[in-house]
mmCIF file of N, CA and C and ligand atoms in Angstrom:
data_model
loop_
_atom_site.group_PDB
_atom_site.id
_atom_site.type_symbol
_atom_site.label_atom_id
_atom_site.label_comp_id
_atom_site.label_asym_id
_atom_site.label_seq_id
_atom_site.Cartn_x
_atom_site.Cartn_y
_atom_site.Cartn_z
ATOM 1 N N MET A 1 53.966 -22.978 -27.957
ATOM 2 C CA MET A 1 52.673 -22.482 -27.460
ATOM 3 C C MET A 1 52.626 -20.964 -27.489
ATOM 4 N N SER A 2 53.768 -20.275 -27.227
ATOM 5 C CA SER A 2 53.727 -18.815 -27.166
ATOM 6 C C SER A 2 53.467 -18.226 -28.552
ATOM 7 N N ASP A 3 53.959 -18.912 -29.596
ATOM 8 C CA ASP A 3 53.670 -18.443 -30.957
ATOM 9 C C ASP A 3 52.179 -18.480 -31.221
ATOM 10 N N LEU A 4 51.576 -19.573 -30.760
ATOM 11 C CA LEU A 4 50.141 -19.760 -30.977
ATOM 12 C C LEU A 4 49.383 -18.678 -30.218
ATOM 13 N N ARG A 5 49.832 -18.432 -28.998
ATOM 14 C CA ARG A 5 49.159 -17.415 -28.185
ATOM 15 C C ARG A 5 49.262 -16.041 -28.852
ATOM 16 N N GLU A 6 50.415 -15.759 -29.418
ATOM 17 C CA GLU A 6 50.595 -14.490 -30.118
ATOM 18 C C GLU A 6 49.649 -14.376 -31.304
ATOM 19 N N LEU A 7 49.532 -15.473 -32.029
ATOM 20 C CA LEU A 7 48.640 -15.496 -33.180
ATOM 21 C C LEU A 7 47.202 -15.247 -32.725
ATOM 22 N N TYR A 8 46.819 -15.901 -31.632
ATOM 23 C CA TYR A 8 45.465 -15.732 -31.106
ATOM 24 C C TYR A 8 45.216 -14.279 -30.736
ATOM 25 N N GLN A 9 46.216 -13.672 -30.069
ATOM 26 C CA GLN A 9 46.050 -12.275 -29.666
ATOM 27 C C GLN A 9 45.926 -11.369 -30.876
ATOM 28 N N GLU A 10 46.671 -11.702 -31.937
ATOM 29 C CA GLU A 10 46.581 -10.907 -33.160
ATOM 30 C C GLU A 10 45.190 -10.981 -33.773
ATOM 31 N N VAL A 11 44.632 -12.182 -33.791
ATOM 32 C CA VAL A 11 43.298 -12.358 -34.374
ATOM 33 C C VAL A 11 42.279 -11.558 -33.566
ATOM 34 N N ILE A 12 42.376 -11.633 -32.233
ATOM 35 C CA ILE A 12 41.424 -10.917 -31.379
ATOM 36 C C ILE A 12 41.567 -9.402 -31.552
ATOM 37 N N LEU A 13 42.815 -8.930 -31.609
ATOM 38 C CA LEU A 13 43.044 -7.494 -31.815
ATOM 39 C C LEU A 13 42.491 -7.032 -33.150
ATOM 40 N N ASP A 14 42.761 -7.812 -34.186
ATOM 41 C CA ASP A 14 42.308 -7.466 -35.530
ATOM 42 C C ASP A 14 40.784 -7.346 -35.567
ATOM 43 N N HIS A 15 40.101 -8.329 -34.985
ATOM 44 C CA HIS A 15 38.636 -8.314 -35.026
ATOM 45 C C HIS A 15 38.042 -7.235 -34.119
ATOM 46 N N SER A 16 38.756 -6.875 -33.039
ATOM 47 C CA SER A 16 38.209 -5.832 -32.165
ATOM 48 C C SER A 16 38.402 -4.456 -32.798
ATOM 49 N N LYS A 17 39.472 -4.311 -33.575
ATOM 50 C CA LYS A 17 39.719 -3.009 -34.219
ATOM 51 C C LYS A 17 38.912 -2.843 -35.496
ATOM 52 N N ARG A 18 38.745 -3.928 -36.220
ATOM 53 C CA ARG A 18 37.991 -3.864 -37.477
ATOM 54 C C ARG A 18 36.908 -4.938 -37.461
ATOM 55 N N PRO A 19 35.868 -4.725 -36.636
ATOM 56 C CA PRO A 19 34.846 -5.777 -36.518
ATOM 57 C C PRO A 19 34.135 -6.033 -37.842
ATOM 58 N N ARG A 20 33.939 -7.308 -38.152
ATOM 59 C CA ARG A 20 33.222 -7.698 -39.371
ATOM 60 C C ARG A 20 31.720 -7.680 -39.103
ATOM 61 N N ASN A 21 30.961 -7.430 -40.151
ATOM 62 C CA ASN A 21 29.493 -7.425 -40.056
ATOM 63 C C ASN A 21 28.997 -6.464 -38.978
ATOM 64 N N PHE A 22 29.649 -5.312 -38.896
ATOM 65 C CA PHE A 22 29.289 -4.314 -37.894
ATOM 66 C C PHE A 22 28.293 -3.332 -38.491
ATOM 67 N N GLY A 23 27.156 -3.172 -37.840
ATOM 68 C CA GLY A 23 26.145 -2.236 -38.309
ATOM 69 C C GLY A 23 24.766 -2.848 -38.175
ATOM 70 N N ARG A 24 23.779 -2.179 -38.731
ATOM 71 C CA ARG A 24 22.412 -2.710 -38.698
ATOM 72 C C ARG A 24 22.216 -3.646 -39.870
ATOM 73 N N LEU A 25 21.153 -4.424 -39.786
ATOM 74 C CA LEU A 25 20.830 -5.328 -40.888
ATOM 75 C C LEU A 25 19.417 -4.967 -41.342
ATOM 76 N N ASP A 26 19.310 -4.432 -42.550
ATOM 77 C CA ASP A 26 18.002 -3.951 -43.026
ATOM 78 C C ASP A 26 16.962 -5.062 -43.084
ATOM 79 N N GLU A 27 17.384 -6.242 -43.504
ATOM 80 C CA GLU A 27 16.400 -7.311 -43.691
ATOM 81 C C GLU A 27 16.278 -8.207 -42.457
ATOM 82 N N SER A 28 16.710 -7.719 -41.293
ATOM 83 C CA SER A 28 16.673 -8.592 -40.117
ATOM 84 C C SER A 28 15.236 -8.865 -39.675
ATOM 85 N N ASN A 29 14.971 -10.107 -39.265
ATOM 86 C CA ASN A 29 13.649 -10.445 -38.740
ATOM 87 C C ASN A 29 13.714 -10.914 -37.286
ATOM 88 N N ARG A 30 14.918 -10.953 -36.722
ATOM 89 C CA ARG A 30 15.064 -11.230 -35.281
ATOM 90 C C ARG A 30 16.170 -10.326 -34.767
ATOM 91 N N GLN A 31 16.003 -9.872 -33.543
ATOM 92 C CA GLN A 31 17.064 -9.081 -32.941
ATOM 93 C C GLN A 31 16.958 -9.151 -31.428
ATOM 94 N N ALA A 32 18.062 -8.897 -30.771
ATOM 95 C CA ALA A 32 18.069 -8.876 -29.307
ATOM 96 C C ALA A 32 19.197 -7.974 -28.834
ATOM 97 N N ALA A 33 19.049 -7.502 -27.594
ATOM 98 C CA ALA A 33 20.073 -6.669 -26.972
ATOM 99 C C ALA A 33 20.735 -7.452 -25.850
ATOM 100 N N GLY A 34 22.027 -7.208 -25.662
ATOM 101 C CA GLY A 34 22.759 -7.871 -24.589
ATOM 102 C C GLY A 34 23.589 -6.874 -23.809
ATOM 103 N N HIS A 35 23.767 -7.151 -22.511
ATOM 104 C CA HIS A 35 24.495 -6.231 -21.646
ATOM 105 C C HIS A 35 25.276 -7.030 -20.609
ATOM 106 N N ASN A 36 26.543 -6.720 -20.505
ATOM 107 C CA ASN A 36 27.390 -7.342 -19.484
ATOM 108 C C ASN A 36 27.813 -6.249 -18.508
ATOM 109 N N PRO A 37 27.044 -6.061 -17.410
ATOM 110 C CA PRO A 37 27.305 -4.941 -16.491
ATOM 111 C C PRO A 37 28.683 -5.017 -15.837
ATOM 112 N N LEU A 38 29.203 -6.216 -15.708
ATOM 113 C CA LEU A 38 30.495 -6.414 -15.056
ATOM 114 C C LEU A 38 31.605 -5.655 -15.779
ATOM 115 N N CYS A 39 31.501 -5.597 -17.118
ATOM 116 C CA CYS A 39 32.562 -4.985 -17.916
ATOM 117 C C CYS A 39 32.060 -3.747 -18.642
ATOM 118 N N GLY A 40 30.736 -3.657 -18.831
ATOM 119 C CA GLY A 40 30.175 -2.523 -19.567
ATOM 120 C C GLY A 40 29.931 -2.803 -21.035
ATOM 121 N N ASP A 41 30.059 -4.066 -21.441
ATOM 122 C CA ASP A 41 29.817 -4.417 -22.847
ATOM 123 C C ASP A 41 28.324 -4.360 -23.157
ATOM 124 N N LYS A 42 27.990 -3.717 -24.284
ATOM 125 C CA LYS A 42 26.596 -3.648 -24.730
ATOM 126 C C LYS A 42 26.557 -3.911 -26.218
ATOM 127 N N LEU A 43 25.596 -4.706 -26.654
ATOM 128 C CA LEU A 43 25.481 -4.880 -28.091
ATOM 129 C C LEU A 43 24.071 -5.288 -28.507
ATOM 130 N N MET A 44 23.827 -5.102 -29.807
ATOM 131 C CA MET A 44 22.602 -5.557 -30.448
ATOM 132 C C MET A 44 23.018 -6.576 -31.496
ATOM 133 N N VAL A 45 22.261 -7.653 -31.583
ATOM 134 C CA VAL A 45 22.511 -8.645 -32.636
ATOM 135 C C VAL A 45 21.299 -8.682 -33.549
ATOM 136 N N TYR A 46 21.528 -8.561 -34.838
ATOM 137 C CA TYR A 46 20.464 -8.597 -35.847
ATOM 138 C C TYR A 46 20.624 -9.848 -36.693
ATOM 139 N N LEU A 47 19.513 -10.548 -36.905
ATOM 140 C CA LEU A 47 19.568 -11.784 -37.691
ATOM 141 C C LEU A 47 18.532 -11.756 -38.807
ATOM 142 N N ALA A 48 18.899 -12.336 -39.922
ATOM 143 C CA ALA A 48 17.929 -12.645 -40.977
ATOM 144 C C ALA A 48 17.854 -14.169 -41.048
ATOM 145 N N VAL A 49 16.773 -14.722 -40.484
ATOM 146 C CA VAL A 49 16.610 -16.172 -40.416
ATOM 147 C C VAL A 49 15.507 -16.594 -41.380
ATOM 148 N N ARG A 50 15.817 -17.564 -42.228
ATOM 149 C CA ARG A 50 14.794 -18.109 -43.122
ATOM 150 C C ARG A 50 14.864 -19.623 -43.102
ATOM 151 N N ASP A 51 13.732 -20.267 -42.873
ATOM 152 C CA ASP A 51 13.664 -21.735 -42.822
ATOM 153 C C ASP A 51 14.692 -22.313 -41.857
ATOM 154 N N GLY A 52 14.874 -21.669 -40.713
ATOM 155 C CA GLY A 52 15.780 -22.196 -39.694
ATOM 156 C C GLY A 52 17.258 -22.021 -40.003
ATOM 157 N N VAL A 53 17.575 -21.246 -41.044
ATOM 158 C CA VAL A 53 18.979 -21.014 -41.410
ATOM 159 C C VAL A 53 19.310 -19.534 -41.226
ATOM 160 N N ILE A 54 20.522 -19.279 -40.654
ATOM 161 C CA ILE A 54 20.980 -17.902 -40.487
ATOM 162 C C ILE A 54 21.490 -17.412 -41.850
ATOM 163 N N HIS A 55 20.687 -16.619 -42.521
ATOM 164 C CA HIS A 55 21.118 -16.115 -43.828
ATOM 165 C C HIS A 55 22.067 -14.946 -43.700
ATOM 166 N N ASP A 56 21.790 -14.103 -42.708
ATOM 167 C CA ASP A 56 22.680 -12.961 -42.524
ATOM 168 C C ASP A 56 22.640 -12.545 -41.056
ATOM 169 N N VAL A 57 23.713 -11.889 -40.639
ATOM 170 C CA VAL A 57 23.819 -11.467 -39.241
ATOM 171 C C VAL A 57 24.695 -10.224 -39.172
ATOM 172 N N ALA A 58 24.355 -9.328 -38.251
ATOM 173 C CA ALA A 58 25.174 -8.139 -38.021
ATOM 174 C C ALA A 58 25.044 -7.764 -36.551
ATOM 175 N N PHE A 59 25.969 -6.943 -36.084
ATOM 176 C CA PHE A 59 25.870 -6.490 -34.693
ATOM 177 C C PHE A 59 26.322 -5.044 -34.585
ATOM 178 N N GLN A 60 25.850 -4.407 -33.528
ATOM 179 C CA GLN A 60 26.227 -3.041 -33.222
ATOM 180 C C GLN A 60 26.480 -2.971 -31.729
ATOM 181 N N GLY A 61 27.288 -2.006 -31.313
ATOM 182 C CA GLY A 61 27.460 -1.842 -29.886
ATOM 183 C C GLY A 61 28.874 -1.443 -29.544
ATOM 184 N N ASP A 62 29.120 -1.432 -28.240
ATOM 185 C CA ASP A 62 30.450 -1.058 -27.797
ATOM 186 C C ASP A 62 30.815 -1.909 -26.592
ATOM 187 N N GLY A 63 32.097 -2.164 -26.471
ATOM 188 C CA GLY A 63 32.549 -2.965 -25.345
ATOM 189 C C GLY A 63 34.045 -3.172 -25.434
ATOM 190 N N CYS A 64 34.538 -4.090 -24.624
ATOM 191 C CA CYS A 64 35.972 -4.343 -24.585
ATOM 192 C C CYS A 64 36.403 -5.123 -25.835
ATOM 193 N N ALA A 65 37.698 -5.252 -26.001
ATOM 194 C CA ALA A 65 38.240 -5.932 -27.182
ATOM 195 C C ALA A 65 37.727 -7.367 -27.295
ATOM 196 N N ILE A 66 37.636 -8.058 -26.151
ATOM 197 C CA ILE A 66 37.204 -9.460 -26.181
ATOM 198 C C ILE A 66 35.762 -9.571 -26.667
ATOM 199 N N SER A 67 34.883 -8.699 -26.160
ATOM 200 C CA SER A 67 33.474 -8.804 -26.544
ATOM 201 C C SER A 67 33.280 -8.439 -28.014
ATOM 202 N N LYS A 68 33.993 -7.433 -28.475
ATOM 203 C CA LYS A 68 33.866 -7.035 -29.881
ATOM 204 C C LYS A 68 34.416 -8.108 -30.806
ATOM 205 N N ALA A 69 35.599 -8.623 -30.462
ATOM 206 C CA ALA A 69 36.202 -9.657 -31.303
ATOM 207 C C ALA A 69 35.326 -10.901 -31.314
ATOM 208 N N SER A 70 34.743 -11.230 -30.167
ATOM 209 C CA SER A 70 33.888 -12.408 -30.096
ATOM 210 C C SER A 70 32.656 -12.229 -30.985
ATOM 211 N N ALA A 71 32.045 -11.031 -30.922
ATOM 212 C CA ALA A 71 30.872 -10.765 -31.754
ATOM 213 C C ALA A 71 31.241 -10.833 -33.233
ATOM 214 N N SER A 72 32.376 -10.249 -33.571
ATOM 215 C CA SER A 72 32.811 -10.230 -34.972
ATOM 216 C C SER A 72 33.059 -11.654 -35.497
ATOM 217 N N LEU A 73 33.788 -12.436 -34.719
ATOM 218 C CA LEU A 73 34.081 -13.818 -35.139
ATOM 219 C C LEU A 73 32.814 -14.669 -35.156
ATOM 220 N N MET A 74 31.916 -14.383 -34.225
ATOM 221 C CA MET A 74 30.645 -15.119 -34.205
ATOM 222 C C MET A 74 29.873 -14.887 -35.497
ATOM 223 N N THR A 75 29.795 -13.611 -35.924
ATOM 224 C CA THR A 75 29.021 -13.333 -37.140
ATOM 225 C C THR A 75 29.631 -14.045 -38.346
ATOM 226 N N GLU A 76 30.955 -14.109 -38.378
ATOM 227 C CA GLU A 76 31.614 -14.790 -39.502
ATOM 228 C C GLU A 76 31.345 -16.290 -39.475
ATOM 229 N N THR A 77 31.246 -16.822 -38.249
ATOM 230 C CA THR A 77 31.152 -18.274 -38.098
ATOM 231 C C THR A 77 29.752 -18.811 -38.359
ATOM 232 N N ILE A 78 28.723 -18.042 -37.999
ATOM 233 C CA ILE A 78 27.378 -18.631 -38.002
ATOM 234 C C ILE A 78 26.610 -18.457 -39.305
ATOM 235 N N LYS A 79 27.099 -17.618 -40.199
ATOM 236 C CA LYS A 79 26.369 -17.411 -41.462
ATOM 237 C C LYS A 79 26.226 -18.715 -42.222
ATOM 238 N N GLY A 80 24.997 -19.032 -42.614
ATOM 239 C CA GLY A 80 24.759 -20.243 -43.396
ATOM 240 C C GLY A 80 24.477 -21.463 -42.542
ATOM 241 N N LYS A 81 24.613 -21.318 -41.217
ATOM 242 C CA LYS A 81 24.363 -22.468 -40.329
ATOM 243 C C LYS A 81 22.900 -22.488 -39.890
ATOM 244 N N THR A 82 22.449 -23.676 -39.477
ATOM 245 C CA THR A 82 21.084 -23.791 -38.972
ATOM 246 C C THR A 82 21.052 -23.366 -37.503
ATOM 247 N N GLU A 83 19.839 -23.107 -36.990
ATOM 248 C CA GLU A 83 19.703 -22.727 -35.584
ATOM 249 C C GLU A 83 20.280 -23.804 -34.673
ATOM 250 N N ASP A 84 20.031 -25.062 -34.987
ATOM 251 C CA ASP A 84 20.541 -26.160 -34.160
ATOM 252 C C ASP A 84 22.065 -26.204 -34.173
ATOM 253 N N GLU A 85 22.645 -26.006 -35.344
ATOM 254 C CA GLU A 85 24.111 -26.012 -35.441
ATOM 255 C C GLU A 85 24.715 -24.881 -34.609
ATOM 256 N N VAL A 86 24.057 -23.734 -34.629
ATOM 257 C CA VAL A 86 24.550 -22.574 -33.899
ATOM 258 C C VAL A 86 24.502 -22.832 -32.387
ATOM 259 N N ARG A 87 23.409 -23.448 -31.924
ATOM 260 C CA ARG A 87 23.298 -23.768 -30.493
ATOM 261 C C ARG A 87 24.373 -24.758 -30.061
ATOM 262 N N ALA A 88 24.615 -25.765 -30.894
ATOM 263 C CA ALA A 88 25.639 -26.771 -30.578
ATOM 264 C C ALA A 88 27.021 -26.130 -30.541
ATOM 265 N N LEU A 89 27.250 -25.238 -31.481
ATOM 266 C CA LEU A 89 28.538 -24.552 -31.560
ATOM 267 C C LEU A 89 28.775 -23.706 -30.310
ATOM 268 N N PHE A 90 27.761 -23.013 -29.852
ATOM 269 C CA PHE A 90 27.886 -22.194 -28.647
ATOM 270 C C PHE A 90 28.228 -23.075 -27.449
ATOM 271 N N GLY A 91 27.595 -24.246 -27.371
ATOM 272 C CA GLY A 91 27.881 -25.163 -26.271
ATOM 273 C C GLY A 91 29.352 -25.559 -26.249
ATOM 274 N N ARG A 92 29.908 -25.854 -27.418
ATOM 275 C CA ARG A 92 31.314 -26.276 -27.478
ATOM 276 C C ARG A 92 32.245 -25.101 -27.226
ATOM 277 N N PHE A 93 31.887 -23.942 -27.769
ATOM 278 C CA PHE A 93 32.663 -22.710 -27.564
ATOM 279 C C PHE A 93 32.734 -22.400 -26.060
ATOM 280 N N HIS A 94 31.594 -22.522 -25.379
ATOM 281 C CA HIS A 94 31.525 -22.260 -23.951
ATOM 282 C C HIS A 94 32.410 -23.251 -23.185
ATOM 283 N N ASP A 95 32.362 -24.513 -23.581
ATOM 284 C CA ASP A 95 33.177 -25.540 -22.923
ATOM 285 C C ASP A 95 34.668 -25.232 -23.028
ATOM 286 N N VAL A 96 35.089 -24.802 -24.215
ATOM 287 C CA VAL A 96 36.507 -24.532 -24.439
ATOM 288 C C VAL A 96 37.008 -23.443 -23.494
ATOM 289 N N MET A 97 36.119 -22.508 -23.139
ATOM 290 C CA MET A 97 36.552 -21.407 -22.268
ATOM 291 C C MET A 97 36.399 -21.719 -20.791
ATOM 292 N N THR A 98 35.642 -22.770 -20.446
ATOM 293 C CA THR A 98 35.347 -22.990 -19.032
ATOM 294 C C THR A 98 35.800 -24.347 -18.507
ATOM 295 N N LYS A 99 36.091 -25.292 -19.402
ATOM 296 C CA LYS A 99 36.452 -26.627 -18.929
ATOM 297 C C LYS A 99 37.872 -26.990 -19.359
ATOM 298 N N ASP A 100 38.639 -27.480 -18.399
ATOM 299 C CA ASP A 100 40.013 -27.858 -18.713
ATOM 300 C C ASP A 100 40.070 -29.063 -19.639
ATOM 301 N N ASP A 101 39.054 -29.897 -19.548
ATOM 302 C CA ASP A 101 39.106 -31.130 -20.348
ATOM 303 C C ASP A 101 38.218 -31.017 -21.598
ATOM 304 N N ALA A 102 37.992 -29.778 -22.045
ATOM 305 C CA ALA A 102 37.163 -29.588 -23.240
ATOM 306 C C ALA A 102 37.813 -30.252 -24.446
ATOM 307 N N ALA A 103 36.989 -30.652 -25.372
ATOM 308 C CA ALA A 103 37.489 -31.288 -26.589
ATOM 309 C C ALA A 103 38.445 -30.348 -27.321
ATOM 310 N N ASP A 104 39.261 -30.908 -28.148
ATOM 311 C CA ASP A 104 40.237 -30.163 -28.938
ATOM 312 C C ASP A 104 39.583 -28.940 -29.593
ATOM 313 N N PRO A 105 40.072 -27.749 -29.255
ATOM 314 C CA PRO A 105 39.442 -26.555 -29.829
ATOM 315 C C PRO A 105 39.733 -26.367 -31.319
ATOM 316 N N GLU A 106 40.700 -27.121 -31.834
ATOM 317 C CA GLU A 106 41.081 -26.947 -33.240
ATOM 318 C C GLU A 106 39.876 -26.970 -34.171
ATOM 319 N N ASP A 107 38.936 -27.870 -33.884
ATOM 320 C CA ASP A 107 37.835 -28.010 -34.828
ATOM 321 C C ASP A 107 36.775 -26.930 -34.620
ATOM 322 N N LEU A 108 37.044 -25.991 -33.733
ATOM 323 C CA LEU A 108 36.161 -24.832 -33.617
ATOM 324 C C LEU A 108 36.573 -23.753 -34.608
ATOM 325 N N ASP A 109 37.605 -24.059 -35.385
ATOM 326 C CA ASP A 109 38.095 -23.109 -36.373
ATOM 327 C C ASP A 109 38.550 -21.833 -35.671
ATOM 328 N N LYS A 110 38.161 -20.682 -36.155
ATOM 329 C CA LYS A 110 38.683 -19.420 -35.606
ATOM 330 C C LYS A 110 38.254 -19.175 -34.170
ATOM 331 N N LEU A 111 37.142 -19.789 -33.757
ATOM 332 C CA LEU A 111 36.672 -19.567 -32.387
ATOM 333 C C LEU A 111 37.681 -20.096 -31.376
ATOM 334 N N ALA A 112 38.595 -20.952 -31.826
ATOM 335 C CA ALA A 112 39.613 -21.510 -30.940
ATOM 336 C C ALA A 112 40.487 -20.424 -30.322
ATOM 337 N N VAL A 113 40.538 -19.252 -30.938
ATOM 338 C CA VAL A 113 41.381 -18.183 -30.384
ATOM 339 C C VAL A 113 40.937 -17.787 -28.983
ATOM 340 N N PHE A 114 39.703 -18.123 -28.620
ATOM 341 C CA PHE A 114 39.209 -17.751 -27.297
ATOM 342 C C PHE A 114 39.539 -18.789 -26.224
ATOM 343 N N GLY A 115 40.243 -19.837 -26.596
ATOM 344 C CA GLY A 115 40.650 -20.845 -25.621
ATOM 345 C C GLY A 115 41.458 -20.215 -24.491
ATOM 346 N N GLY A 116 42.252 -19.182 -24.815
ATOM 347 C CA GLY A 116 43.088 -18.516 -23.811
ATOM 348 C C GLY A 116 42.288 -17.778 -22.754
ATOM 349 N N VAL A 117 41.018 -17.505 -23.059
ATOM 350 C CA VAL A 117 40.162 -16.785 -22.113
ATOM 351 C C VAL A 117 39.942 -17.605 -20.842
ATOM 352 N N ARG A 118 40.140 -18.921 -20.944
ATOM 353 C CA ARG A 118 39.961 -19.810 -19.799
ATOM 354 C C ARG A 118 40.806 -19.360 -18.612
ATOM 355 N N GLU A 119 41.943 -18.747 -18.907
ATOM 356 C CA GLU A 119 42.824 -18.282 -17.828
ATOM 357 C C GLU A 119 42.300 -17.007 -17.163
ATOM 358 N N PHE A 120 41.295 -16.395 -17.747
ATOM 359 C CA PHE A 120 40.734 -15.153 -17.204
ATOM 360 C C PHE A 120 39.226 -15.286 -17.078
ATOM 361 N N PRO A 121 38.784 -15.995 -16.029
ATOM 362 C CA PRO A 121 37.349 -16.344 -15.922
ATOM 363 C C PRO A 121 36.409 -15.143 -16.044
ATOM 364 N N VAL A 122 36.847 -13.965 -15.573
ATOM 365 C CA VAL A 122 35.962 -12.805 -15.620
ATOM 366 C C VAL A 122 35.687 -12.403 -17.067
ATOM 367 N N ARG A 123 36.600 -12.777 -17.967
ATOM 368 C CA ARG A 123 36.456 -12.426 -19.383
ATOM 369 C C ARG A 123 35.518 -13.366 -20.138
ATOM 370 N N VAL A 124 35.186 -14.486 -19.518
ATOM 371 C CA VAL A 124 34.311 -15.440 -20.204
ATOM 372 C C VAL A 124 32.983 -14.781 -20.536
ATOM 373 N N LYS A 125 32.514 -13.911 -19.614
ATOM 374 C CA LYS A 125 31.233 -13.241 -19.846
ATOM 375 C C LYS A 125 31.306 -12.275 -21.020
ATOM 376 N N CYS A 126 32.475 -11.668 -21.211
ATOM 377 C CA CYS A 126 32.659 -10.776 -22.360
ATOM 378 C C CYS A 126 32.567 -11.586 -23.662
ATOM 379 N N ALA A 127 33.213 -12.733 -23.664
ATOM 380 C CA ALA A 127 33.273 -13.548 -24.882
ATOM 381 C C ALA A 127 31.946 -14.238 -25.186
ATOM 382 N N THR A 128 31.173 -14.550 -24.127
ATOM 383 C CA THR A 128 29.919 -15.271 -24.375
ATOM 384 C C THR A 128 28.724 -14.332 -24.554
ATOM 385 N N LEU A 129 28.872 -13.045 -24.179
ATOM 386 C CA LEU A 129 27.742 -12.113 -24.298
ATOM 387 C C LEU A 129 27.131 -12.101 -25.710
ATOM 388 N N PRO A 130 27.951 -11.980 -26.777
ATOM 389 C CA PRO A 130 27.343 -11.979 -28.122
ATOM 390 C C PRO A 130 26.551 -13.250 -28.402
ATOM 391 N N TRP A 131 27.031 -14.373 -27.883
ATOM 392 C CA TRP A 131 26.357 -15.653 -28.128
ATOM 393 C C TRP A 131 25.045 -15.756 -27.350
ATOM 394 N N HIS A 132 25.068 -15.318 -26.084
ATOM 395 C CA HIS A 132 23.818 -15.304 -25.312
ATOM 396 C C HIS A 132 22.792 -14.419 -26.008
ATOM 397 N N THR A 133 23.267 -13.295 -26.544
ATOM 398 C CA THR A 133 22.366 -12.357 -27.228
ATOM 399 C C THR A 133 21.833 -12.979 -28.516
ATOM 400 N N LEU A 134 22.695 -13.696 -29.203
ATOM 401 C CA LEU A 134 22.288 -14.408 -30.422
ATOM 402 C C LEU A 134 21.173 -15.415 -30.128
ATOM 403 N N ILE A 135 21.373 -16.208 -29.072
ATOM 404 C CA ILE A 135 20.371 -17.223 -28.718
ATOM 405 C C ILE A 135 19.051 -16.541 -28.344
ATOM 406 N N ALA A 136 19.151 -15.410 -27.615
ATOM 407 C CA ALA A 136 17.948 -14.667 -27.240
ATOM 408 C C ALA A 136 17.215 -14.176 -28.485
ATOM 409 N N ALA A 137 17.975 -13.740 -29.489
ATOM 410 C CA ALA A 137 17.361 -13.273 -30.737
ATOM 411 C C ALA A 137 16.650 -14.439 -31.427
ATOM 412 N N LEU A 138 17.282 -15.592 -31.425
ATOM 413 C CA LEU A 138 16.665 -16.774 -32.055
ATOM 414 C C LEU A 138 15.370 -17.139 -31.342
ATOM 415 N N GLU A 139 15.364 -16.935 -30.028
ATOM 416 C CA GLU A 139 14.186 -17.304 -29.240
ATOM 417 C C GLU A 139 13.162 -16.186 -29.173
ATOM 418 N N GLY A 140 13.462 -15.055 -29.821
ATOM 419 C CA GLY A 140 12.516 -13.944 -29.856
ATOM 420 C C GLY A 140 12.353 -13.261 -28.512
ATOM 421 N N ALA A 141 13.434 -13.197 -27.732
ATOM 422 C CA ALA A 141 13.368 -12.565 -26.408
ATOM 423 C C ALA A 141 12.995 -11.095 -26.539
ATOM 424 N N LYS A 142 12.142 -10.655 -25.623
ATOM 425 C CA LYS A 142 11.676 -9.274 -25.692
ATOM 426 C C LYS A 142 12.488 -8.361 -24.762
ATOM 427 N N THR A 143 13.075 -8.931 -23.742
ATOM 428 C CA THR A 143 13.851 -8.109 -22.805
ATOM 429 C C THR A 143 15.343 -8.346 -23.029
ATOM 430 N N PRO A 144 16.146 -7.335 -22.769
ATOM 431 C CA PRO A 144 17.592 -7.471 -22.997
ATOM 432 C C PRO A 144 18.210 -8.592 -22.148
ATOM 433 N N VAL A 145 19.211 -9.241 -22.705
ATOM 434 C CA VAL A 145 19.949 -10.280 -21.999
ATOM 435 C C VAL A 145 20.955 -9.618 -21.085
ATOM 436 N N LYS A 146 21.066 -10.144 -19.863
ATOM 437 C CA LYS A 146 22.109 -9.655 -18.963
ATOM 438 C C LYS A 146 22.923 -10.834 -18.493
ATOM 439 N N THR A 147 24.225 -10.605 -18.372
ATOM 440 C CA THR A 147 25.087 -11.684 -17.912
ATOM 441 C C THR A 147 25.107 -11.765 -16.395
ATOM 442 N N GLU A 148 24.550 -10.764 -15.726
ATOM 443 C CA GLU A 148 24.529 -10.803 -14.249
ATOM 444 C C GLU A 148 23.123 -11.055 -13.763
HETATM 445 ZN ZN1 LIG B 201 34.096 -7.034 -21.742
#
């Protein structure tokens, strides 16, 4: 288990130091802002959605390693998925971090690295902030999302 934990930490560190899909998205047609006052994480999520499919996604902002890595991995995971698939994925991702009896995280692919966050409940908000912001963007929210 400790090897796995080390691997997970490496993935999170890598994504927090070199976030993927970081920046603005010129062709974005949905966007939302998110803020986690508890930790100070702030970000913007930009989406290019066509026919209910996430064609492209990018994010900007600053925050702790967990929030940045989560945003980076989220952008990698959701490209090409439908809005419904993305919502279902967030539900399972959330379960893995909050429920002891959550389904096997293996099939969450890279998002499984956040399973360890379950031991640090205060960090769950850091990891879910990008996802809450994503859902707000899909729903066309006009006001920033707050985790508090
Ligand atoms: Zn944070």
